mmCIF file of C-alpha atoms in Angstrom:
data_model
loop_
_atom_site.group_PDB
_atom_site.id
_atom_site.type_symbol
_atom_site.label_atom_id
_atom_site.label_comp_id
_atom_site.label_asym_id
_atom_site.label_seq_id
_atom_site.Cartn_x
_atom_site.Cartn_y
_atom_site.Cartn_z
ATOM 1 C CA MET A 30 -82.991 6.700 10.533
ATOM 2 C CA THR A 31 -79.327 7.625 10.086
ATOM 3 C CA CYS A 32 -77.837 9.665 7.310
ATOM 4 C CA ASP A 33 -75.089 8.090 5.229
ATOM 5 C CA PRO A 34 -72.928 10.888 3.778
ATOM 6 C CA THR A 35 -71.849 8.608 0.921
ATOM 7 C CA ARG A 36 -75.392 7.822 -0.262
ATOM 8 C CA THR A 37 -75.817 10.898 -2.453
ATOM 9 C CA PHE A 38 -72.497 10.279 -4.195
ATOM 10 C CA LYS A 39 -73.379 6.614 -4.759
ATOM 11 C CA LYS A 40 -76.659 7.653 -6.363
ATOM 12 C CA LEU A 41 -74.981 10.323 -8.474
ATOM 13 C CA ALA A 42 -72.384 7.831 -9.716
ATOM 14 C CA ARG A 43 -75.186 5.488 -10.774
ATOM 15 C CA ASN A 44 -77.142 8.377 -12.286
ATOM 16 C CA ASN A 45 -74.023 9.207 -14.280
ATOM 17 C CA ARG A 46 -73.780 5.663 -15.645
ATOM 18 C CA LEU A 47 -77.452 5.519 -16.576
ATOM 19 C CA ALA A 48 -77.527 8.963 -18.203
ATOM 20 C CA ASN A 49 -74.374 8.159 -20.183
ATOM 21 C CA LEU A 50 -75.899 4.849 -21.270
ATOM 22 C CA ARG A 51 -79.028 6.562 -22.540
ATOM 23 C CA LEU A 52 -77.068 9.336 -24.240
ATOM 24 C CA ARG A 53 -74.608 6.928 -25.855
ATOM 25 C CA HIS A 54 -77.482 4.753 -27.108
ATOM 26 C CA ALA A 55 -78.856 7.781 -28.942
ATOM 27 C CA CYS A 56 -75.448 8.811 -30.293
ATOM 28 C CA LEU A 57 -74.752 5.302 -31.592
ATOM 29 C CA GLN A 58 -77.652 5.886 -33.995
ATOM 30 C CA LEU A 59 -75.861 8.826 -35.611
ATOM 31 C CA THR A 60 -73.680 8.469 -38.666
ATOM 32 C CA ALA A 61 -69.982 9.287 -38.471
ATOM 33 C CA ASP A 62 -70.710 12.503 -40.380
ATOM 34 C CA GLU A 63 -73.435 13.504 -37.925
ATOM 35 C CA LEU A 64 -71.065 12.984 -34.995
ATOM 36 C CA VAL A 65 -68.532 15.431 -36.422
ATOM 37 C CA ALA A 66 -70.906 17.930 -38.029
ATOM 38 C CA PRO A 67 -70.267 21.478 -36.731
ATOM 39 C CA ARG A 68 -72.797 22.469 -34.073
ATOM 40 C CA THR A 69 -73.289 25.299 -31.615
ATOM 41 C CA SER A 70 -71.670 24.365 -28.312
ATOM 42 C CA PHE A 71 -68.505 24.860 -26.284
ATOM 43 C CA PHE A 72 -66.968 21.943 -28.201
ATOM 44 C CA PRO A 73 -68.221 22.258 -31.774
ATOM 45 C CA THR A 74 -69.185 18.611 -32.411
ATOM 46 C CA ILE A 75 -70.958 15.836 -30.562
ATOM 47 C CA ARG A 76 -67.891 13.605 -30.809
ATOM 48 C CA LYS A 77 -65.557 16.278 -29.394
ATOM 49 C CA THR A 78 -67.923 16.893 -26.489
ATOM 50 C CA LEU A 79 -68.281 13.194 -25.669
ATOM 51 C CA ASN A 80 -64.502 12.740 -25.803
ATOM 52 C CA HIS A 81 -64.114 15.741 -23.499
ATOM 53 C CA ILE A 82 -66.514 14.186 -20.980
ATOM 54 C CA TYR A 83 -64.492 10.978 -21.073
ATOM 55 C CA LEU A 84 -61.143 12.750 -20.632
ATOM 56 C CA VAL A 85 -62.294 14.903 -17.722
ATOM 57 C CA ASP A 86 -63.774 11.838 -16.015
ATOM 58 C CA LEU A 87 -60.409 10.095 -16.464
ATOM 59 C CA PHE A 88 -58.522 13.160 -15.200
ATOM 60 C CA TYR A 89 -60.469 13.483 -11.955
ATOM 61 C CA LEU A 90 -60.919 9.782 -11.254
ATOM 62 C CA ASP A 91 -57.173 9.261 -11.605
ATOM 63 C CA ALA A 92 -56.553 12.094 -9.144
ATOM 64 C CA MET A 93 -59.107 10.789 -6.633
ATOM 65 C CA LYS A 94 -57.473 7.368 -6.797
ATOM 66 C CA GLY A 95 -54.084 8.926 -5.986
ATOM 67 C CA GLY A 96 -52.739 9.005 -9.527
ATOM 68 C CA SER A 97 -50.681 11.726 -11.117
ATOM 69 C CA LEU A 98 -51.639 11.566 -14.807
ATOM 70 C CA GLY A 99 -52.742 15.167 -14.639
ATOM 71 C CA HIS A 100 -52.970 17.053 -17.894
ATOM 72 C CA SER A 101 -51.273 14.247 -19.819
ATOM 73 C CA VAL A 102 -54.759 12.745 -20.251
ATOM 74 C CA PHE A 103 -55.569 15.680 -22.555
ATOM 75 C CA GLY A 104 -52.639 14.962 -24.892
ATOM 76 C CA GLU A 105 -55.016 13.553 -27.493
ATOM 77 C CA PRO A 106 -58.224 15.631 -27.349
ATOM 78 C CA GLU A 107 -60.216 13.005 -29.260
ATOM 79 C CA PRO A 108 -58.827 9.600 -28.311
ATOM 80 C CA TYR A 109 -61.913 7.900 -29.740
ATOM 81 C CA SER A 110 -62.971 8.569 -33.300
ATOM 82 C CA ASP A 111 -65.802 6.056 -33.417
ATOM 83 C CA MET A 112 -68.856 6.077 -31.182
ATOM 84 C CA SER A 113 -68.730 2.379 -30.349
ATOM 85 C CA SER A 114 -65.202 2.524 -28.901
ATOM 86 C CA LEU A 115 -65.981 5.744 -27.067
ATOM 87 C CA ALA A 116 -69.151 4.259 -25.583
ATOM 88 C CA GLU A 117 -67.242 1.190 -24.359
ATOM 89 C CA ALA A 118 -64.461 3.282 -22.828
ATOM 90 C CA GLN A 119 -66.953 5.611 -21.128
ATOM 91 C CA ALA A 120 -68.941 2.658 -19.770
ATOM 92 C CA ALA A 121 -65.806 1.142 -18.246
ATOM 93 C CA LEU A 122 -64.849 4.489 -16.703
ATOM 94 C CA ASP A 123 -68.391 4.946 -15.366
ATOM 95 C CA MET A 124 -68.220 1.559 -13.653
ATOM 96 C CA ASP A 125 -64.782 2.397 -12.260
ATOM 97 C CA LEU A 126 -66.228 5.600 -10.809
ATOM 98 C CA ILE A 127 -69.082 3.644 -9.202
ATOM 99 C CA ALA A 128 -66.601 1.205 -7.658
ATOM 100 C CA PHE A 129 -64.499 4.092 -6.356
ATOM 101 C CA VAL A 130 -67.475 5.889 -4.816
ATOM 102 C CA ASP A 131 -68.825 2.651 -3.337
ATOM 103 C CA GLY A 132 -65.498 2.218 -1.550
ATOM 104 C CA LEU A 133 -65.666 5.618 0.136
ATOM 105 C CA ASP A 134 -66.613 6.238 3.723
ATOM 106 C CA GLU A 135 -66.962 9.527 5.588
ATOM 107 C CA ASP A 136 -63.195 9.864 5.979
ATOM 108 C CA GLY A 137 -62.677 9.111 2.292
ATOM 109 C CA LEU A 138 -65.103 11.856 1.318
ATOM 110 C CA ALA A 139 -63.185 14.329 3.494
ATOM 111 C CA ALA A 140 -59.740 13.190 2.277
ATOM 112 C CA THR A 141 -57.560 15.641 0.381
ATOM 113 C CA VAL A 142 -57.171 14.903 -3.325
ATOM 114 C CA GLN A 143 -54.055 16.006 -5.181
ATOM 115 C CA VAL A 144 -55.027 17.144 -8.688
ATOM 116 C CA HIS A 145 -51.935 17.516 -10.861
ATOM 117 C CA ARG A 146 -52.346 20.585 -13.051
ATOM 118 C CA GLY A 147 -48.985 20.986 -14.737
ATOM 119 C CA GLU A 148 -47.181 23.742 -12.867
ATOM 120 C CA ARG A 149 -49.195 23.276 -9.687
ATOM 121 C CA VAL A 150 -51.009 20.683 -7.630
ATOM 122 C CA GLN A 151 -54.552 21.583 -6.672
ATOM 123 C CA GLN A 152 -55.673 20.272 -3.277
ATOM 124 C CA ASP A 153 -59.364 19.821 -2.557
ATOM 125 C CA ARG A 154 -61.601 17.500 -0.601
ATOM 126 C CA CYS A 155 -62.755 14.361 -2.360
ATOM 127 C CA ASP A 156 -66.445 15.209 -1.878
ATOM 128 C CA ASP A 157 -65.851 18.599 -3.510
ATOM 129 C CA ILE A 158 -64.017 17.006 -6.439
ATOM 130 C CA LEU A 159 -66.885 14.530 -6.858
ATOM 131 C CA SER A 160 -69.454 17.331 -6.746
ATOM 132 C CA HIS A 161 -67.481 19.224 -9.363
ATOM 133 C CA LEU A 162 -67.146 16.143 -11.559
ATOM 134 C CA PHE A 163 -70.861 15.332 -11.461
ATOM 135 C CA GLN A 164 -71.677 18.969 -12.269
ATOM 136 C CA HIS A 165 -69.219 18.911 -15.164
ATOM 137 C CA GLN A 166 -70.742 15.714 -16.568
ATOM 138 C CA THR A 167 -74.270 17.098 -16.322
ATOM 139 C CA HIS A 168 -73.219 20.371 -17.969
ATOM 140 C CA HIS A 169 -71.634 18.717 -21.008
ATOM 141 C CA ARG A 170 -74.263 15.992 -21.365
ATOM 142 C CA GLY A 171 -76.741 18.873 -21.569
ATOM 143 C CA GLN A 172 -74.725 20.326 -24.435
ATOM 144 C CA VAL A 173 -74.806 17.001 -26.279
ATOM 145 C CA HIS A 174 -78.543 16.841 -25.608
ATOM 146 C CA ALA A 175 -78.963 20.284 -27.183
ATOM 147 C CA MET A 176 -76.786 19.325 -30.164
ATOM 148 C CA LEU A 177 -78.888 16.199 -30.683
ATOM 149 C CA SER A 178 -81.883 18.531 -31.094
ATOM 150 C CA GLY A 179 -80.284 19.618 -34.366
ATOM 151 C CA THR A 180 -80.174 16.051 -35.709
ATOM 152 C CA ARG A 181 -82.837 13.678 -36.982
ATOM 153 C CA LEU A 182 -83.000 12.086 -33.506
ATOM 154 C CA LYS A 183 -85.109 13.105 -30.567
ATOM 155 C CA PRO A 184 -82.754 13.789 -27.638
ATOM 156 C CA PRO A 185 -83.190 11.287 -24.795
ATOM 157 C CA GLN A 186 -84.492 12.209 -21.365
ATOM 158 C CA LEU A 187 -81.466 12.352 -19.063
ATOM 159 C CA ASP A 188 -82.912 13.047 -15.634
ATOM 160 C CA GLU A 189 -84.964 10.010 -14.613
ATOM 161 C CA PHE A 190 -82.450 8.152 -12.491
ATOM 162 C CA ILE A 191 -82.580 9.570 -8.956
ATOM 163 C CA VAL A 192 -86.090 9.420 -7.482
ATOM 164 C CA GLY A 193 -88.090 6.252 -6.940
ATOM 165 C CA ASP A 194 -91.123 7.554 -8.812
ATOM 166 C CA ASP A 195 -89.199 7.369 -12.112
ATOM 167 C CA ALA A 196 -88.727 3.586 -11.871
ATOM 168 C CA PRO A 197 -91.024 2.747 -14.799
ATOM 169 C CA VAL A 198 -89.149 4.985 -17.262
ATOM 170 C CA ARG A 199 -85.661 3.713 -16.426
ATOM 171 C CA LYS A 200 -86.540 0.024 -16.599
ATOM 172 C CA THR A 201 -84.845 -0.492 -19.991
ATOM 173 C CA GLU A 202 -81.514 0.938 -18.823
ATOM 174 C CA LEU A 203 -81.567 -1.031 -15.572
ATOM 175 C CA GLN A 204 -82.231 -4.233 -17.502
ATOM 176 C CA ALA A 205 -79.404 -3.447 -19.940
ATOM 177 C CA LEU A 206 -76.983 -3.159 -17.009
ATOM 178 C CA GLY A 207 -78.407 -6.066 -15.042
ATOM 179 C CA TRP A 208 -79.320 -3.691 -12.209
ATOM 180 C CA THR A 209 -82.411 -3.664 -10.031
ATOM 181 C CA GLU A 210 -84.140 -0.747 -8.359
ATOM 182 C CA THR A 211 -82.448 -1.858 -5.142
ATOM 183 C CA ASP A 212 -79.043 -1.503 -6.812
ATOM 184 C CA LEU A 213 -79.916 2.022 -7.912
ATOM 185 C CA MET A 214 -81.444 3.163 -4.634
ATOM 186 C CA PHE A 215 -78.721 1.550 -2.489
ATOM 187 C CA PRO A 216 -78.575 2.141 0.351
ATOM 188 C CA VAL A 217 -82.158 3.136 1.041
#
C-alpha cells in the first residue's frame, strides 16, 4: 500500500465543508439578534466570528491560488450581515478549497506560496499554509460552538467527519451534499 501525501489534505478539506455545513445549519436557526448578541470569545459575536472564518479562508485560498488580494479581503470585517448569505458564500468557498486541494500533487504541496501581508510577502510551503488554515478553521469553529452553548440551541457535534466508524452520524450531511462515503474517504 502506498502513501498519498495529498490524502490527508483532501480529507481535511472535506471535513471542513461538512463541519461548516453542520455549524451553519445550527446558526441558521438563530435570530438576527442572537447572531449579534455579545458573547465571550475572541470575536464578540457569532456573526463576527463566522465572517472572520470566511475572510481568512478567502485570504489564504487566494494566496495558494497565486492571487495577491492580501489584506484587502479584510477591508469589510463583516461582509455578510445575514446568516443565509454568509452560509452560501462559505459553502462556495469550501467547495473551491476542495477543488484546489484535489488538484494538488506532491510538488504542489511543496510549492512556495506568496502570502501578501501589506508591507511584506510571507513565503511558506503550500502544505504548511493548508495545515495552518485547517487549524485556524477548527479553532474558530470551536469558539462558535462554545458561543452556541450560551443560546437556546444545543451546539452541533463537529468532529465526526474523518474516520470510517462515524459514517452513521454524518449520513445527513453527506446526503445534503450529494456525497457518498467513498467521496469522503477518497482515496482510500
